[in-house]
PDB file of C-alpha atoms and ligand atoms in Angstrom:
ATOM      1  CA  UNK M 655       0.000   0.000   0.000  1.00  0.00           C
ATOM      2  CA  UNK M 656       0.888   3.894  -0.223  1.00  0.00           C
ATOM      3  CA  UNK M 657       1.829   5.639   2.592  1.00  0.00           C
ATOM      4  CA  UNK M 658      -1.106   7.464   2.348  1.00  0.00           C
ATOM      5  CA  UNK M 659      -3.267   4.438   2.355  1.00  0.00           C
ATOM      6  CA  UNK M 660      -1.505   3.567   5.346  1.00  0.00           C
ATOM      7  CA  UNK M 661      -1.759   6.791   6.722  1.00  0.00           C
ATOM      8  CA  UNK M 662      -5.626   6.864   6.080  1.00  0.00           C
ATOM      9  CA  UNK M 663      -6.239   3.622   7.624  1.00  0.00           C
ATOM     10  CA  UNK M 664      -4.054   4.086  11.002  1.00  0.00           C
ATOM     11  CA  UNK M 665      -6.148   7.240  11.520  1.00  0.00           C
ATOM     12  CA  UNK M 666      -9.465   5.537  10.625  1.00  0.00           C
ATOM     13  CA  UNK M 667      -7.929   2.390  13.087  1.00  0.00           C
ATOM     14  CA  UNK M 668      -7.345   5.165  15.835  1.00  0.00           C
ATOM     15  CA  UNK M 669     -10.650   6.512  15.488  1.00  0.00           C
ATOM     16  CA  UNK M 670     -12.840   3.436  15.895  1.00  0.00           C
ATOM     17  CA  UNK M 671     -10.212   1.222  18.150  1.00  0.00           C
ATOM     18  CA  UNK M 672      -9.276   4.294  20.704  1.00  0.00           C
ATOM     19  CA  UNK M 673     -12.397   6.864  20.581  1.00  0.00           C
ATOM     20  CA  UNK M 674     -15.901   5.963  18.644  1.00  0.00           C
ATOM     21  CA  UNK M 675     -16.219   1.878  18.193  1.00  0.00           C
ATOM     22  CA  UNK M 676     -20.054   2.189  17.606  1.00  0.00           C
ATOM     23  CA  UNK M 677     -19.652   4.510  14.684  1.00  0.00           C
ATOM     24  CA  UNK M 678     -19.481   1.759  12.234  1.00  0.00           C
ATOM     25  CA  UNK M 679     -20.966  -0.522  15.110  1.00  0.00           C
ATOM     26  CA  UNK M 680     -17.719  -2.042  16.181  1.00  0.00           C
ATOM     27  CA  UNK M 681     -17.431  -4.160  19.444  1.00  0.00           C
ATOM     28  CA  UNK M 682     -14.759  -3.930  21.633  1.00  0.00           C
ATOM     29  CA  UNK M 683     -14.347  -6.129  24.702  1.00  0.00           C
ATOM     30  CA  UNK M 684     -13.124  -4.969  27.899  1.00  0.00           C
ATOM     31  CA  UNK M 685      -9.509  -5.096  27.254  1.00  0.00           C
ATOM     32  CA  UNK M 686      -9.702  -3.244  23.892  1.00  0.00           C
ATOM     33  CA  UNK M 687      -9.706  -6.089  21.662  1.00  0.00           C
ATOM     34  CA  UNK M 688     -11.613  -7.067  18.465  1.00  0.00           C
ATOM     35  CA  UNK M 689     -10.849  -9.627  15.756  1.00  0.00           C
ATOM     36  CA  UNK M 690      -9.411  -8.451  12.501  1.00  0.00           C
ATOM     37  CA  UNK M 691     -12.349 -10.502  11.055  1.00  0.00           C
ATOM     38  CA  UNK M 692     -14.907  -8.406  12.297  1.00  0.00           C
ATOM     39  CA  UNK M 693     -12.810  -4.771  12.139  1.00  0.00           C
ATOM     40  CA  UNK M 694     -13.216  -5.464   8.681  1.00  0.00           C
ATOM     41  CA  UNK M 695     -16.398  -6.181   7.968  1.00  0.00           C
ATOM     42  CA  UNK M 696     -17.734  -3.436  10.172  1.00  0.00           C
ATOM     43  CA  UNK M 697     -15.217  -1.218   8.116  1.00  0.00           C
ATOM     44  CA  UNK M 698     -16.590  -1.717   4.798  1.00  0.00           C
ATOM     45  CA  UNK M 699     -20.529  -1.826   5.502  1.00  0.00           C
ATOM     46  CA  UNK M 700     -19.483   1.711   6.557  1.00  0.00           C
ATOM     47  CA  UNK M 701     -17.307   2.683   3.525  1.00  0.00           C
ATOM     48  CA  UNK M 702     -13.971   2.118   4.839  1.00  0.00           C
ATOM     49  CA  UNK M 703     -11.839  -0.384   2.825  1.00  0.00           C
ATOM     50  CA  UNK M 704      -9.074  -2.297   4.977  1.00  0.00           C
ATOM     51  CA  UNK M 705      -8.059  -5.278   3.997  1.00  0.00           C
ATOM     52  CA  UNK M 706      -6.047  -7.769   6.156  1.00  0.00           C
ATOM     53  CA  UNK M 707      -2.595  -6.932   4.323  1.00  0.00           C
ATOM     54  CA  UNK M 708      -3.481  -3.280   5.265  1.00  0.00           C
ATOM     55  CA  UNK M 709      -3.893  -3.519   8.601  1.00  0.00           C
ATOM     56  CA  UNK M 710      -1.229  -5.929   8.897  1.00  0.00           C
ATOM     57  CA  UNK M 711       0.957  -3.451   7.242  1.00  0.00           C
ATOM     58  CA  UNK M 712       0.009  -0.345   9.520  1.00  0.00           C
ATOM     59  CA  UNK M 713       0.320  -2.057  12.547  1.00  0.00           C
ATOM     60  CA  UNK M 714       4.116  -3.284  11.299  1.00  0.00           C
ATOM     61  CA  UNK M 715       4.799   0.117   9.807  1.00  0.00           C
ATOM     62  CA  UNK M 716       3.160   2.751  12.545  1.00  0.00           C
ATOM     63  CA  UNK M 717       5.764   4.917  14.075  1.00  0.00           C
ATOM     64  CA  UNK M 718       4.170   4.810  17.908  1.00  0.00           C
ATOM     65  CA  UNK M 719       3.543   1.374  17.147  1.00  0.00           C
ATOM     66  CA  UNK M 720      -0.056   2.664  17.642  1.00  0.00           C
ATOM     67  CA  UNK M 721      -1.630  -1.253  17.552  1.00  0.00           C
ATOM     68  CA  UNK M 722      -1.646  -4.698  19.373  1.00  0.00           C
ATOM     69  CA  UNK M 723      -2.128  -7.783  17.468  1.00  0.00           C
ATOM     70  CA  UNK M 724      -3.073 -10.090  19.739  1.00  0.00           C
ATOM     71  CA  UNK M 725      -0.769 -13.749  19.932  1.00  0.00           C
ATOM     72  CA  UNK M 726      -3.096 -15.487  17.415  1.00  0.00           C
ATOM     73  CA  UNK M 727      -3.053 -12.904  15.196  1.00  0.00           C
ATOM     74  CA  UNK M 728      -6.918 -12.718  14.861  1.00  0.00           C
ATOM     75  CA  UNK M 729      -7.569  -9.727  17.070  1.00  0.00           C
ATOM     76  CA  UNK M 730      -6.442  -6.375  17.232  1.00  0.00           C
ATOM     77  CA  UNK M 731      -6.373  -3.092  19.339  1.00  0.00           C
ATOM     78  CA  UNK M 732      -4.852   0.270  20.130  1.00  0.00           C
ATOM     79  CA  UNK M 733      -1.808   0.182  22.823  1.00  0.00           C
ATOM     80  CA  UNK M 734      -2.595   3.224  24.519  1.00  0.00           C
ATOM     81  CA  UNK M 735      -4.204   6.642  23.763  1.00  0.00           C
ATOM     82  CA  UNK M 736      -8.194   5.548  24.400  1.00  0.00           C
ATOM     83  CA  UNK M 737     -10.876   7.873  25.397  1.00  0.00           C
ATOM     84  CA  UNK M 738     -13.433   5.173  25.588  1.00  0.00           C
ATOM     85  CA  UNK M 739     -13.143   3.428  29.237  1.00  0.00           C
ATOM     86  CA  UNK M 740     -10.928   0.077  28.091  1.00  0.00           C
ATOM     87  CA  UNK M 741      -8.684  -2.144  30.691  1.00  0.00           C
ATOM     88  CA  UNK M 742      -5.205  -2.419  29.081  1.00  0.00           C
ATOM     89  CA  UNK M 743      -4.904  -5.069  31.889  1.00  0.00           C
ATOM     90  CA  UNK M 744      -0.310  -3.574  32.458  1.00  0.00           C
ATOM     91  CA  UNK M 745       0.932  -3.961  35.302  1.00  0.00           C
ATOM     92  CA  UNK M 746       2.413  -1.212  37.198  1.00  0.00           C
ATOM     93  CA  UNK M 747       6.042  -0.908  37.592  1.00  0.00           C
ATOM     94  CA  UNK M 748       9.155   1.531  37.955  1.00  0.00           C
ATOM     95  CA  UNK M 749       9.722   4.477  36.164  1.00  0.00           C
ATOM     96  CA  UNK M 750      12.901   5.878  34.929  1.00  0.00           C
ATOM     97  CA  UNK M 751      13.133   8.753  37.946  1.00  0.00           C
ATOM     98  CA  UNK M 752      13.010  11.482  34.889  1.00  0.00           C
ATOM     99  CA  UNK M 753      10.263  11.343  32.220  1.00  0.00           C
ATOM    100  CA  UNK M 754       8.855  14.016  30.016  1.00  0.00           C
ATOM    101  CA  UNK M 755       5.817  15.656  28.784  1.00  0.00           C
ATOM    102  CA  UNK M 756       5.822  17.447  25.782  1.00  0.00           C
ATOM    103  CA  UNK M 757       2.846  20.126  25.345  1.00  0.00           C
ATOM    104  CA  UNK M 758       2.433  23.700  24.235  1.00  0.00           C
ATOM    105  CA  UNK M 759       2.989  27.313  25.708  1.00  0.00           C
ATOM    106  CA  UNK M 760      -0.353  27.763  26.069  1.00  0.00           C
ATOM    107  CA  UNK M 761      -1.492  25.094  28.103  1.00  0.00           C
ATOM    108  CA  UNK M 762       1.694  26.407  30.885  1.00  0.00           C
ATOM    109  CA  UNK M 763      -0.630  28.810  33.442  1.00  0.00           C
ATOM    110  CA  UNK M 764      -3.414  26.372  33.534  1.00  0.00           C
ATOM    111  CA  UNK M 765      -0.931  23.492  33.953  1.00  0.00           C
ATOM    112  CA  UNK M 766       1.097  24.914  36.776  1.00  0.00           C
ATOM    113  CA  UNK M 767      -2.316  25.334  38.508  1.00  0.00           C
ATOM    114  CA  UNK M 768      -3.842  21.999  38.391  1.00  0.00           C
ATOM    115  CA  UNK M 769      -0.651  19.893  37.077  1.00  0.00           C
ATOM    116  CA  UNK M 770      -1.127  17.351  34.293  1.00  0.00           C
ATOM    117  CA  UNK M 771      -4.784  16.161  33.927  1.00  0.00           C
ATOM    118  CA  UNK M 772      -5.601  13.419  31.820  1.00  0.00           C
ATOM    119  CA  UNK M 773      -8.094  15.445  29.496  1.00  0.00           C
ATOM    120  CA  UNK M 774      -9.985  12.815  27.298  1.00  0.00           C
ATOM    121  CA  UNK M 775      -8.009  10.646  27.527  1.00  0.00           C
ATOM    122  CA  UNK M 776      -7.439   7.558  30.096  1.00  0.00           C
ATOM    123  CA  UNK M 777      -4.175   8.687  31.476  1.00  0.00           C
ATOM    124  CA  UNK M 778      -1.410  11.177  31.169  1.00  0.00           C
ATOM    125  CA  UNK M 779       1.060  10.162  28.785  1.00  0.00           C
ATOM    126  CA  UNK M 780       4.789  10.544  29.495  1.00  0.00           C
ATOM    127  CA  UNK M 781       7.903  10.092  27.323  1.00  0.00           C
ATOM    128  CA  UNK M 782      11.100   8.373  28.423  1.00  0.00           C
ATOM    129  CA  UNK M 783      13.295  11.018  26.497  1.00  0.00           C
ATOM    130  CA  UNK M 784      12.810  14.384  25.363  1.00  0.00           C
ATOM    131  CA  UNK M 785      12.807  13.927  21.549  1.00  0.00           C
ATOM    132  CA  UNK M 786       9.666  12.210  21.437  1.00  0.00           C
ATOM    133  CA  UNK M 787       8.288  14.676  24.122  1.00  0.00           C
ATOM    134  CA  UNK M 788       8.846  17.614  21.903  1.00  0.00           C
ATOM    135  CA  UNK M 789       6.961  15.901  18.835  1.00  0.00           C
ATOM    136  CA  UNK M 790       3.749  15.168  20.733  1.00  0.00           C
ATOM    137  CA  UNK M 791       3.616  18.871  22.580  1.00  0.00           C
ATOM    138  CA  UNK M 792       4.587  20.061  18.503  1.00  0.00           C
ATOM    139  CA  UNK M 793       0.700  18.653  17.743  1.00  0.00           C
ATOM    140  CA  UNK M 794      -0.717  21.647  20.169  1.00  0.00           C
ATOM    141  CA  UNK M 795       1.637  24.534  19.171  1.00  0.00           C
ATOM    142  CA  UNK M 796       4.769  25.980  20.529  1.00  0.00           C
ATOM    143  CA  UNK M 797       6.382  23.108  22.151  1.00  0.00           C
ATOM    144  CA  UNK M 798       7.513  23.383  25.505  1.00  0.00           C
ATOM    145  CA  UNK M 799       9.229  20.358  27.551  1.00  0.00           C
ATOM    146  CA  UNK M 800       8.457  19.575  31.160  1.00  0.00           C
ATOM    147  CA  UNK M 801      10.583  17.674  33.444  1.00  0.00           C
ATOM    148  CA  UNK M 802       8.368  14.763  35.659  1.00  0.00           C
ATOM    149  CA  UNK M 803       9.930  14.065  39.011  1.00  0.00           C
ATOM    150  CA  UNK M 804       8.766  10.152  38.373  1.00  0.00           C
ATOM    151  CA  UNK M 805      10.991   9.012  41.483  1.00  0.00           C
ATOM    152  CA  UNK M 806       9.328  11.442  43.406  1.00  0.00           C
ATOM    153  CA  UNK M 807       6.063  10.822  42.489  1.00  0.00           C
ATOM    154  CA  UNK M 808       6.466   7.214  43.019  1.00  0.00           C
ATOM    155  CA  UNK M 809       8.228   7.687  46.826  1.00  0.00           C
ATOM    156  CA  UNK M 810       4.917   9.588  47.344  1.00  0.00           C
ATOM    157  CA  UNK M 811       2.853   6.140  45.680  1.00  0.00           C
ATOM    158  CA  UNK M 812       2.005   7.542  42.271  1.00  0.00           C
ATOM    159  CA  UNK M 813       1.606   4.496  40.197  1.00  0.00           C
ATOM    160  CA  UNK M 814       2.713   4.370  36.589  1.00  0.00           C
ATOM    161  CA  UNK M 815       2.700   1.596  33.642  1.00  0.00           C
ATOM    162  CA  UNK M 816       4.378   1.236  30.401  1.00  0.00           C
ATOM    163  CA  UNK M 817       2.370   0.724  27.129  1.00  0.00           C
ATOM    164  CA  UNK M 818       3.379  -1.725  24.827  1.00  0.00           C
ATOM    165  CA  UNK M 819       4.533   1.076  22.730  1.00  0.00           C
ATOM    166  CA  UNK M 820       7.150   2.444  25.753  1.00  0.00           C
ATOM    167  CA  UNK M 821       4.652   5.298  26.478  1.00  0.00           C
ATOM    168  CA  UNK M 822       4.361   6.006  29.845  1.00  0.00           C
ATOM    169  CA  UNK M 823       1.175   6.047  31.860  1.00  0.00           C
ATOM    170  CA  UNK M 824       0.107   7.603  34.687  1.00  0.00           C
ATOM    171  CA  UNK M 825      -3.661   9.260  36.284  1.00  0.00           C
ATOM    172  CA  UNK M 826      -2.211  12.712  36.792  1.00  0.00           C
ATOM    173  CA  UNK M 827       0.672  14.804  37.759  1.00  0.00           C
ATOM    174  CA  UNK M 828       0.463  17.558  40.119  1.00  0.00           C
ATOM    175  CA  UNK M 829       2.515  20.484  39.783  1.00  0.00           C
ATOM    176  CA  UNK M 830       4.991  19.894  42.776  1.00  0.00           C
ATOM    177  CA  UNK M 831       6.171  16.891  40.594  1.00  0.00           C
ATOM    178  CA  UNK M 832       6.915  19.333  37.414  1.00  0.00           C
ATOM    179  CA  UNK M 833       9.634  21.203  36.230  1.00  0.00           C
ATOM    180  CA  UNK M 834       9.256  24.122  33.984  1.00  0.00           C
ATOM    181  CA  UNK M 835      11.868  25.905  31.906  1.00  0.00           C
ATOM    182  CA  UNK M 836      13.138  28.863  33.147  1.00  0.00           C
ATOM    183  CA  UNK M 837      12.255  31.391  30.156  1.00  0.00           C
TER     184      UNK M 837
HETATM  185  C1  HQG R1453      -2.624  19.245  28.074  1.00  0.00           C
HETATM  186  C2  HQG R1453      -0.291  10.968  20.627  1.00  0.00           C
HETATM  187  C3  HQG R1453      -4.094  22.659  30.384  1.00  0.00           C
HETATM  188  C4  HQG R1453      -1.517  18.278  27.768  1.00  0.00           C
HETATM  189  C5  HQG R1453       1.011  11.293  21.337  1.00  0.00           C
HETATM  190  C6  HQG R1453      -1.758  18.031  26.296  1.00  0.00           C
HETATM  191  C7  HQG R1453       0.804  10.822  22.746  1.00  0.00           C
HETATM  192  C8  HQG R1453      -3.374  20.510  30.061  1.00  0.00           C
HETATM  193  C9  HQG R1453      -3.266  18.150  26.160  1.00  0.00           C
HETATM  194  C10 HQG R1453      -0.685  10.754  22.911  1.00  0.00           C
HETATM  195  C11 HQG R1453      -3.486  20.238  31.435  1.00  0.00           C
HETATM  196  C12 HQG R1453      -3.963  16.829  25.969  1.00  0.00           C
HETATM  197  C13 HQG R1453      -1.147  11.722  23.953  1.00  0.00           C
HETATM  198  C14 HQG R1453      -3.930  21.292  32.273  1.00  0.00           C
HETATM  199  C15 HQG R1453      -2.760  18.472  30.486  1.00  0.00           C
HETATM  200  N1  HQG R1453      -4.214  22.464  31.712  1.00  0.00           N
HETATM  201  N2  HQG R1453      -3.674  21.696  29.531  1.00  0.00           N
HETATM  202  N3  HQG R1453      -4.071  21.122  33.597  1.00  0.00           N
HETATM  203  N4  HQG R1453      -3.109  18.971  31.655  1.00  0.00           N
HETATM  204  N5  HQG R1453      -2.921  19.388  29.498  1.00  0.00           N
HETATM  205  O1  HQG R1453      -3.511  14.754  22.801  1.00  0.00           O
HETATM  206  O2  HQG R1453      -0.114  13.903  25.857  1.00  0.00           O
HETATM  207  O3  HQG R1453      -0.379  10.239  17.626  1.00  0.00           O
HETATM  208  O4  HQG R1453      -4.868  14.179  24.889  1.00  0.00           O
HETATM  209  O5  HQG R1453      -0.259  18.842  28.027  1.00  0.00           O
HETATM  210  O6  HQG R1453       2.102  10.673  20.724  1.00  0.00           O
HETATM  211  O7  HQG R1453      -0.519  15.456  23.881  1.00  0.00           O
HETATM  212  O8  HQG R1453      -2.467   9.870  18.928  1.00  0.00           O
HETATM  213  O9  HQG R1453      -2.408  14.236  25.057  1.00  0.00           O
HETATM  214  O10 HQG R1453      -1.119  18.993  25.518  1.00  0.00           O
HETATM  215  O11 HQG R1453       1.368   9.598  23.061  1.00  0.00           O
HETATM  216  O12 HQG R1453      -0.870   7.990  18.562  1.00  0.00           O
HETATM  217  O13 HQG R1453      -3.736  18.738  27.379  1.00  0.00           O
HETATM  218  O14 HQG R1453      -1.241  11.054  21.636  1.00  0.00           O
HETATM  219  O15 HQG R1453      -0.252   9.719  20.061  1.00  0.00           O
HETATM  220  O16 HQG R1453      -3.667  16.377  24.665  1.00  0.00           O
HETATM  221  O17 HQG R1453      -0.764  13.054  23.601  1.00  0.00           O
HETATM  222  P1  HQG R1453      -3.691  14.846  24.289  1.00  0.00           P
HETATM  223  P2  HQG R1453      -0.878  14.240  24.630  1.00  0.00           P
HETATM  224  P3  HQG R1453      -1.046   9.443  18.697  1.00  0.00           P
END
């Protein structure tokens, strides 16, 4: 497939395994999962092609490894970033004491306020290194790079887990456990 193919389908995959299953009438069960099987045929009696080589092809091919297929190979579903309640069923375990959250300049006053909240989503997500922190805070506006005490947060019984994808996980940060650049 093209890259844009692939592109099309991985956000079309995001949208129904991560946010809006019943759109096209999609089950998910309480882990996240469906079978490729039925992801398809719900797909195309609602106008969205994906064939088996597709998917098999984003879920090789995504950058975030964004998808999960399961041992079999007959099921599927998203490794982290759900709005929809799902149980990703990780266990929790250490953090690297430093982690990072990439977001933008805007966000700042409201964040040193309440700290990190999850928003939609089911958790805050954290980066192990600040590369990858700096391209998801790009996807708001002007980047800017906090530091997460994650050994602190952890002494104080913070829990955190690792998506299959290395993203971190956590319910929230507050603000005594960030640190801001200076400027
Ligand atoms: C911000 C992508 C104001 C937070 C990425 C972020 C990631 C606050 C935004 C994954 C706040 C939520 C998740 C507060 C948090 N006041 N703003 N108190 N607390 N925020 O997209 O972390 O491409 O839900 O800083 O790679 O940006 O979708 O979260 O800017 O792993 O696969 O509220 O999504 O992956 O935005 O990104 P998001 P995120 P995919």
């Amino acid at each position: 497939a093209s890259d844009s193919q692939r592109r099309r389908a991985s956000k079309f995959m995001s949208l129904v395994l991560r946010h809006d299953p019943r759109r096209i009438g999609l089950d998910l069960d309480t882990a996240g999962w469906t079978t490729l099987a039925e992801l398809i045929a719900k797909s195309s009696a609602h106008g969205q092609q994906l064939s088996e080589a597709l998917i098999r092809e984003v879920v090789a091919t995504s950058d975030k490894q964004r998808f999960a297929l399961s041992e079999d190979g007959l099921s599927i579903r998203a490794n982290q970033g759900h709005s929809i309640h799902v149980e990703l069923g990780l266990a929790a375990c250490e953090p690297p004491p430093v982690l990072f959250h990439g977001t933008a300049r805007r966000f700042l006053d409201s964040i040193r306020a309440t700290g990190l909240e999850k928003r939609s989503r089911q958790h805050v997500h954290l980066s192990a290194d600040e590369d990858t922190a700096a391209k998801v805070g790009a996807r708001h506006g002007k980047v800017v790079i906090l530091r997460v005490d994650a050994a602190g947060m952890t002494a104080a019984g913070h829990l955190f887990w690792r998506a299959d994808n290395g993203v971190w996980l956590t319910e929230a940060v507050p603000a005594v456990f960030l640190g801001f650049p200076d400027a």
